[in-house]
């Protein structure tokens, strides 16, 4: 005869040496739901970021390809954080983390923005893009940094 032995997840207490249950698989199921939600929403966030990047390149005058996505992502993260009590009251923590970490994390792209500012500072790929002198190139990079940070902060404030 075969007998099914159910796995037992628990901890040993130091004093007694006996096994204490950890809450029946609820922690594991919640963790899987959270990871699945983050993965799902991250895919949606990166797709929206790619669409916004393409839209920013339409006119040919927009220097930053991440301005719109960072603005929208900062506004969304502020709005979702303000709505956290609603998510908690309906026990939707995995969806909350999926939107905050997955969607907004994939939508905002500050690493690409840092690369763009560094590129503007040195005038790469062509120095004629911004200016031919070093001082004007540094000024262009700093003004781009201030613009992007200001727009992101405004988006965060609007989302609250």
XYZ file of N, CA and C in Angstrom:
480
model
N 0.826 -1.182 0.000
C 0.000 0.000 0.000
C 0.874 1.250 0.000
N 0.398 2.203 -0.794
C 1.090 3.491 -0.817
C 0.313 4.499 0.012
N 1.005 5.250 0.771
C 0.372 6.237 1.620
C 0.962 7.606 1.299
N 0.083 8.596 1.092
C 0.533 9.965 0.813
C 0.951 10.634 2.118
N 2.156 11.108 2.129
C 2.645 11.844 3.295
C 2.674 13.313 2.923
N 1.860 14.083 3.595
C 1.757 15.524 3.295
C 3.002 16.238 3.804
N 3.577 17.127 2.972
C 4.762 17.856 3.433
C 4.404 18.792 4.586
N 5.342 18.954 5.491
C 5.101 19.781 6.675
C 6.154 20.878 6.697
N 5.695 22.112 6.514
C 6.595 23.240 6.550
C 6.537 23.856 7.940
N 7.618 23.933 8.582
C 7.593 24.493 9.923
C 8.977 24.895 10.394
N 9.032 25.349 11.640
C 10.284 25.770 12.253
C 10.482 25.000 13.548
N 11.709 24.757 13.845
C 12.031 24.182 15.132
C 12.213 25.304 16.133
N 11.547 25.191 17.243
C 11.791 26.166 18.301
C 13.021 25.724 19.067
N 13.782 26.663 19.538
C 15.037 26.320 20.205
C 14.799 25.720 21.589
N 13.729 26.156 22.237
C 13.511 25.700 23.601
C 13.002 24.260 23.645
N 11.969 23.944 22.864
C 11.372 22.623 22.965
C 11.901 21.650 21.922
N 12.344 22.142 20.776
C 12.805 21.254 19.732
C 11.675 20.651 18.917
N 10.448 21.113 19.097
C 9.332 20.586 18.317
C 9.051 21.474 17.116
N 8.269 20.987 16.205
C 7.991 21.686 14.955
C 6.703 22.486 15.104
N 6.747 23.781 14.699
C 5.578 24.657 14.729
C 5.156 24.961 13.294
N 3.880 24.841 12.964
C 3.438 25.130 11.589
C 3.581 26.603 11.248
N 3.801 26.889 9.951
C 4.005 28.259 9.487
C 2.759 28.849 8.856
N 1.641 28.289 8.939
C 0.446 28.923 8.402
C -0.052 28.258 7.160
N 0.051 26.993 7.085
C -0.564 26.154 6.060
C -0.186 26.558 4.645
N 0.421 26.825 3.987
C 0.743 27.194 2.607
C 0.264 28.587 2.207
N -0.305 29.364 3.113
C -0.802 30.685 2.741
C 0.338 31.621 2.359
N 1.440 31.519 3.089
C 2.580 32.365 2.753
C 3.120 32.033 1.371
N 3.212 30.743 1.080
C 3.736 30.335 -0.224
C 2.806 30.765 -1.348
N 1.496 30.576 -1.171
C 0.534 30.973 -2.201
C 0.536 32.483 -2.407
N 0.648 33.254 -1.317
C 0.710 34.708 -1.439
C 1.962 35.158 -2.171
N 3.065 34.471 -1.922
C 4.317 34.812 -2.599
C 4.240 34.501 -4.089
N 3.660 33.376 -4.440
C 3.512 33.015 -5.852
C 2.577 34.000 -6.555
N 1.492 34.370 -5.902
C 0.555 35.331 -6.499
C 1.227 36.686 -6.697
N 2.044 37.108 -5.733
C 2.737 38.387 -5.855
C 3.729 38.356 -7.007
N 4.517 37.298 -7.104
C 5.492 37.204 -8.207
C 4.798 37.132 -9.560
N 3.720 36.385 -9.645
C 2.978 36.297 -10.903
C 2.419 37.663 -11.291
N 1.910 38.387 -10.306
C 1.369 39.715 -10.564
C 2.457 40.684 -11.016
N 3.614 40.644 -10.377
C 4.728 41.517 -10.775
C 5.164 41.207 -12.200
N 5.270 39.935 -12.526
C 5.688 39.537 -13.879
C 4.667 39.991 -14.920
N 3.396 39.786 -14.646
C 2.344 40.167 -15.589
C 2.321 41.677 -15.812
N 2.314 42.444 -14.734
C 2.240 43.896 -14.870
C 3.531 44.489 -15.432
N 4.669 43.843 -15.202
C 5.933 44.332 -15.777
C 5.897 44.237 -17.302
N 5.296 43.197 -17.816
C 5.181 43.074 -19.271
C 4.316 44.186 -19.846
N 3.234 44.511 -19.147
C 2.379 45.612 -19.606
C 3.104 46.950 -19.505
N 3.875 47.130 -18.457
C 4.617 48.382 -18.276
C 5.671 48.600 -19.343
N 6.393 47.554 -19.688
C 7.436 47.720 -20.701
C 6.822 47.927 -22.085
N 5.671 47.315 -22.344
C 5.004 47.555 -23.627
C 4.547 49.008 -23.747
N 3.996 49.549 -22.665
C 3.589 50.952 -22.690
C 4.794 51.878 -22.823
N 5.902 51.528 -22.168
C 7.120 52.340 -22.295
C 7.625 52.344 -23.733
N 7.582 51.212 -24.394
C 8.030 51.155 -25.785
C 7.126 51.983 -26.696
N 5.820 51.955 -26.443
C 4.892 52.777 -27.226
C 5.180 54.260 -27.001
N 5.376 54.658 -25.744
C 5.662 56.058 -25.450
C 7.007 56.495 -26.023
N 7.979 55.605 -26.071
C 9.275 55.919 -26.678
C 9.112 56.169 -28.168
N 8.303 55.350 -28.830
C 8.058 55.552 -30.253
C 7.306 56.854 -30.509
N 6.351 57.172 -29.641
C 5.595 58.416 -29.806
C 6.472 59.648 -29.584
N 7.443 59.552 -28.693
C 8.309 60.705 -28.446
C 9.267 60.954 -29.601
N 9.503 59.948 -30.406
C 10.418 60.106 -31.535
C 9.710 60.547 -32.810
N 8.389 60.711 -32.782
C 7.651 61.059 -33.993
C 7.998 62.440 -34.542
N 8.077 63.429 -33.654
C 8.297 64.788 -34.155
C 9.765 65.072 -34.470
N 10.677 64.293 -33.940
C 12.097 64.497 -34.226
C 12.734 65.600 -33.401
N 11.967 66.284 -32.570
C 12.517 67.368 -31.767
C 12.670 66.979 -30.304
N 11.997 65.953 -29.893
C 12.072 65.518 -28.497
C 13.424 64.856 -28.265
N 14.212 65.415 -27.344
C 15.536 64.859 -27.070
C 15.448 63.639 -26.156
N 14.589 63.685 -25.165
C 14.480 62.586 -24.207
C 13.436 61.587 -24.686
N 13.835 60.340 -24.750
C 12.884 59.296 -25.125
C 12.166 58.736 -23.904
N 12.564 59.173 -22.713
C 11.981 58.622 -21.490
C 11.120 59.616 -20.727
N 10.957 60.812 -21.229
C 10.242 61.858 -20.502
C 8.793 61.455 -20.219
N 8.076 61.014 -21.221
C 6.668 60.664 -21.054
C 6.486 59.440 -20.163
N 7.311 58.438 -20.349
C 7.157 57.228 -19.536
C 7.513 57.489 -18.078
N 8.526 58.300 -17.815
C 8.864 58.610 -16.429
C 7.786 59.462 -15.777
N 7.210 60.393 -16.505
C 6.124 61.208 -15.974
C 4.924 60.338 -15.624
N 4.502 59.520 -16.555
C 3.334 58.668 -16.339
C 3.600 57.646 -15.233
N 4.796 57.086 -15.196
C 5.136 56.111 -14.160
C 5.156 56.725 -12.767
N 5.699 57.938 -12.646
C 5.718 58.613 -11.337
C 4.308 58.980 -10.893
N 3.481 59.412 -11.826
C 2.089 59.719 -11.476
C 1.349 58.449 -11.056
N 1.584 57.354 -11.760
C 0.907 56.098 -11.432
C 1.348 55.553 -10.082
N 2.634 55.634 -9.791
C 3.115 55.094 -8.519
C 2.588 55.914 -7.344
N 2.460 57.226 -7.530
C 1.894 58.060 -6.465
C 0.410 57.742 -6.273
N -0.315 57.572 -7.359
C -1.746 57.273 -7.282
C -1.981 55.917 -6.614
N -1.201 54.920 -6.983
C -1.359 53.579 -6.423
C -0.964 53.564 -4.948
N 0.096 54.287 -4.590
C 0.477 54.349 -3.172
C -0.588 55.041 -2.336
N -1.249 56.046 -2.907
C -2.333 56.713 -2.183
C -3.538 55.781 -2.025
N -3.685 54.840 -2.938
C -4.821 53.906 -2.888
C -4.482 52.606 -2.163
N -3.335 52.522 -1.520
C -2.937 51.290 -0.843
C -3.934 50.819 0.211
N -4.544 51.717 1.001
C -5.547 51.224 1.961
C -6.725 50.497 1.302
N -7.093 50.908 0.108
C -8.175 50.215 -0.604
C -7.729 48.811 -0.989
N -6.507 48.687 -1.485
C -5.983 47.365 -1.847
C -5.894 46.472 -0.612
N -5.455 47.053 0.521
C -5.346 46.270 1.748
C -6.711 45.832 2.266
N -7.725 46.691 2.149
C -9.047 46.332 2.662
C -9.692 45.202 1.866
N -9.372 45.105 0.582
C -9.901 44.013 -0.238
C -8.939 42.841 -0.367
N -7.846 42.887 0.386
C -6.818 41.836 0.379
C -6.256 41.614 -1.027
N -5.916 42.708 -1.682
C -5.350 42.665 -3.031
C -3.884 43.088 -3.034
N -3.147 42.661 -2.039
C -1.737 43.038 -1.939
C -0.921 42.574 -3.151
N -1.137 41.360 -3.696
C -0.354 40.974 -4.870
C -0.575 41.910 -6.071
N -1.795 42.374 -6.258
C -2.059 43.301 -7.367
C -1.407 44.646 -7.090
N -1.439 45.093 -5.835
C -0.775 46.345 -5.472
C 0.716 46.276 -5.799
N 1.373 45.199 -5.368
C 2.804 45.060 -5.642
C 3.080 44.848 -7.121
N 2.159 44.191 -7.812
C 2.327 44.022 -9.251
C 2.291 45.342 -9.987
N 1.375 46.226 -9.584
C 1.293 47.534 -10.241
C 2.478 48.401 -9.866
N 2.801 48.452 -8.555
C 3.903 49.324 -8.109
C 5.258 48.843 -8.620
N 5.596 47.618 -8.309
C 6.922 47.117 -8.669
C 6.993 46.675 -10.122
N 5.956 46.004 -10.594
C 5.988 45.479 -11.956
C 5.718 46.533 -13.004
N 4.492 47.081 -12.988
C 4.090 48.027 -14.026
C 4.898 49.322 -13.960
N 4.892 49.962 -12.793
C 5.596 51.247 -12.673
C 7.108 51.075 -12.762
N 7.613 49.970 -12.254
C 9.055 49.716 -12.350
C 9.518 49.514 -13.784
N 8.698 48.852 -14.576
C 9.062 48.645 -15.984
C 8.747 49.864 -16.840
N 7.748 50.638 -16.431
C 7.384 51.839 -17.191
C 8.423 52.937 -17.023
N 8.842 53.185 -15.790
C 9.866 54.204 -15.564
C 11.228 53.605 -15.874
N 12.075 54.400 -16.454
C 13.375 53.902 -16.841
C 14.425 54.968 -16.586
N 14.799 55.084 -15.344
C 15.775 56.096 -14.986
C 17.193 55.712 -15.404
N 17.457 54.445 -15.634
C 18.785 54.064 -16.119
C 18.988 54.537 -17.557
N 17.965 54.412 -18.391
C 18.066 54.930 -19.760
C 18.171 56.442 -19.740
N 17.442 57.074 -18.836
C 17.518 58.523 -18.712
C 18.927 58.961 -18.294
N 19.550 58.242 -17.364
C 20.923 58.566 -16.961
C 21.884 58.438 -18.135
N 21.692 57.411 -18.955
C 22.541 57.247 -20.133
C 22.326 58.398 -21.117
N 21.085 58.832 -21.282
C 20.813 59.944 -22.194
C 21.447 61.241 -21.696
N 21.357 61.515 -20.402
C 21.968 62.731 -19.859
C 23.484 62.676 -20.025
N 24.085 61.523 -19.769
C 25.532 61.396 -19.970
C 25.895 61.593 -21.438
N 25.067 61.091 -22.328
C 25.303 61.273 -23.765
C 25.202 62.749 -24.137
N 24.247 63.475 -23.552
C 24.117 64.902 -23.842
C 25.289 65.690 -23.275
N 25.797 65.248 -22.144
C 26.915 65.958 -21.529
C 28.168 65.918 -22.400
N 28.397 64.800 -23.056
C 29.593 64.701 -23.903
C 29.295 64.957 -25.370
N 28.044 65.179 -25.699
C 27.678 65.491 -27.080
C 27.794 64.312 -28.022
N 27.521 63.108 -27.547
C 27.609 61.912 -28.378
C 26.230 61.573 -28.922
N 26.042 61.097 -30.066
C 26.979 60.623 -31.068
C 27.523 61.725 -31.966
N 26.824 62.823 -32.081
C 27.372 63.904 -32.901
C 27.379 65.183 -32.074
N 28.506 65.867 -32.025
C 28.564 67.081 -31.228
C 27.650 68.179 -31.764
N 27.225 68.101 -33.012
C 26.343 69.117 -33.575
C 24.920 68.977 -33.049
N 24.646 67.854 -32.394
C 23.299 67.612 -31.901
C 22.884 68.680 -30.893
N 23.750 69.028 -29.977
C 23.423 70.035 -28.969
C 24.274 71.291 -29.146
N 25.541 71.111 -29.100
C 26.448 72.259 -29.215
C 27.848 71.741 -29.509
N 28.697 72.602 -29.985
C 30.060 72.189 -30.315
C 31.036 72.515 -29.196
N 30.687 73.385 -28.280
C 31.599 73.723 -27.186
C 31.260 72.906 -25.959
N 32.260 72.666 -25.126
C 32.069 71.866 -23.924
C 31.121 72.512 -22.933
N 31.190 73.827 -22.760
C 30.331 74.512 -21.806
C 28.864 74.402 -22.170
N 28.553 74.565 -23.429
C 27.158 74.465 -23.865
C 26.660 73.027 -23.741
N 27.538 72.059 -23.952
C 27.152 70.657 -23.829
C 26.829 70.331 -22.368
N 27.640 70.830 -21.455
C 27.381 70.606 -20.035
C 26.069 71.285 -19.637
N 25.851 72.498 -20.133
C 24.612 73.209 -19.828
C 23.407 72.449 -20.379
N 23.514 71.890 -21.564
C 22.417 71.107 -22.146
C 22.128 69.863 -21.313
N 23.162 69.195 -20.861
C 22.975 68.006 -20.028
C 22.336 68.341 -18.688
N 22.774 69.424 -18.066
C 22.200 69.822 -16.778
C 20.754 70.281 -16.924
N 20.467 71.021 -17.983
C 19.079 71.448 -18.177
C 18.175 70.266 -18.489
N 18.698 69.275 -19.211
C 17.905 68.062 -19.469
C 17.651 67.313 -18.167
N 18.659 67.250 -17.301
C 18.487 66.573 -16.012
C 17.446 67.286 -15.157
N 17.524 68.601 -15.102
C 16.551 69.359 -14.321
C 15.139 69.227 -14.889
N 15.029 69.241 -16.195
C 13.711 69.101 -16.829
C 13.098 67.747 -16.517
N 13.875 66.700 -16.678
C 13.349 65.351 -16.442
C 12.975 65.147 -14.978
N 13.826 65.592 -14.066
C 13.508 65.457 -12.650
C 12.280 66.279 -12.271
N 12.175 67.479 -12.828
C 11.008 68.324 -12.531
C 9.723 67.698 -13.047
N 9.756 67.178 -14.254
C 8.559 66.554 -14.832
C 8.173 65.309 -14.038
N 9.162 64.537 -13.580
C 8.863 63.353 -12.769
C 8.260 63.744 -11.433
N 8.781 64.792 -10.810
C 8.226 65.265 -9.527
C 6.816 65.804 -9.701
N 6.575 66.501 -10.791
C 5.224 67.000 -11.071
C 4.257 65.835 -11.272
N 4.697 64.818 -12.000
C 3.854 63.641 -12.183
C 3.541 62.963 -10.858
N 4.517 62.893 -9.966
C 4.291 62.300 -8.647
C 3.292 63.121 -7.849
N 3.439 64.442 -7.894
C 2.521 65.316 -7.158
C 1.105 65.234 -7.726
N 0.978 65.135 -9.033
C -0.354 65.019 -9.639
C -1.015 63.694 -9.280
N -0.213 62.657 -9.150
C -0.758 61.347 -8.806
C -1.266 61.248 -7.387
N -0.725 62.084 -6.514
C -1.144 62.056 -5.106
C -2.482 62.714 -5.010
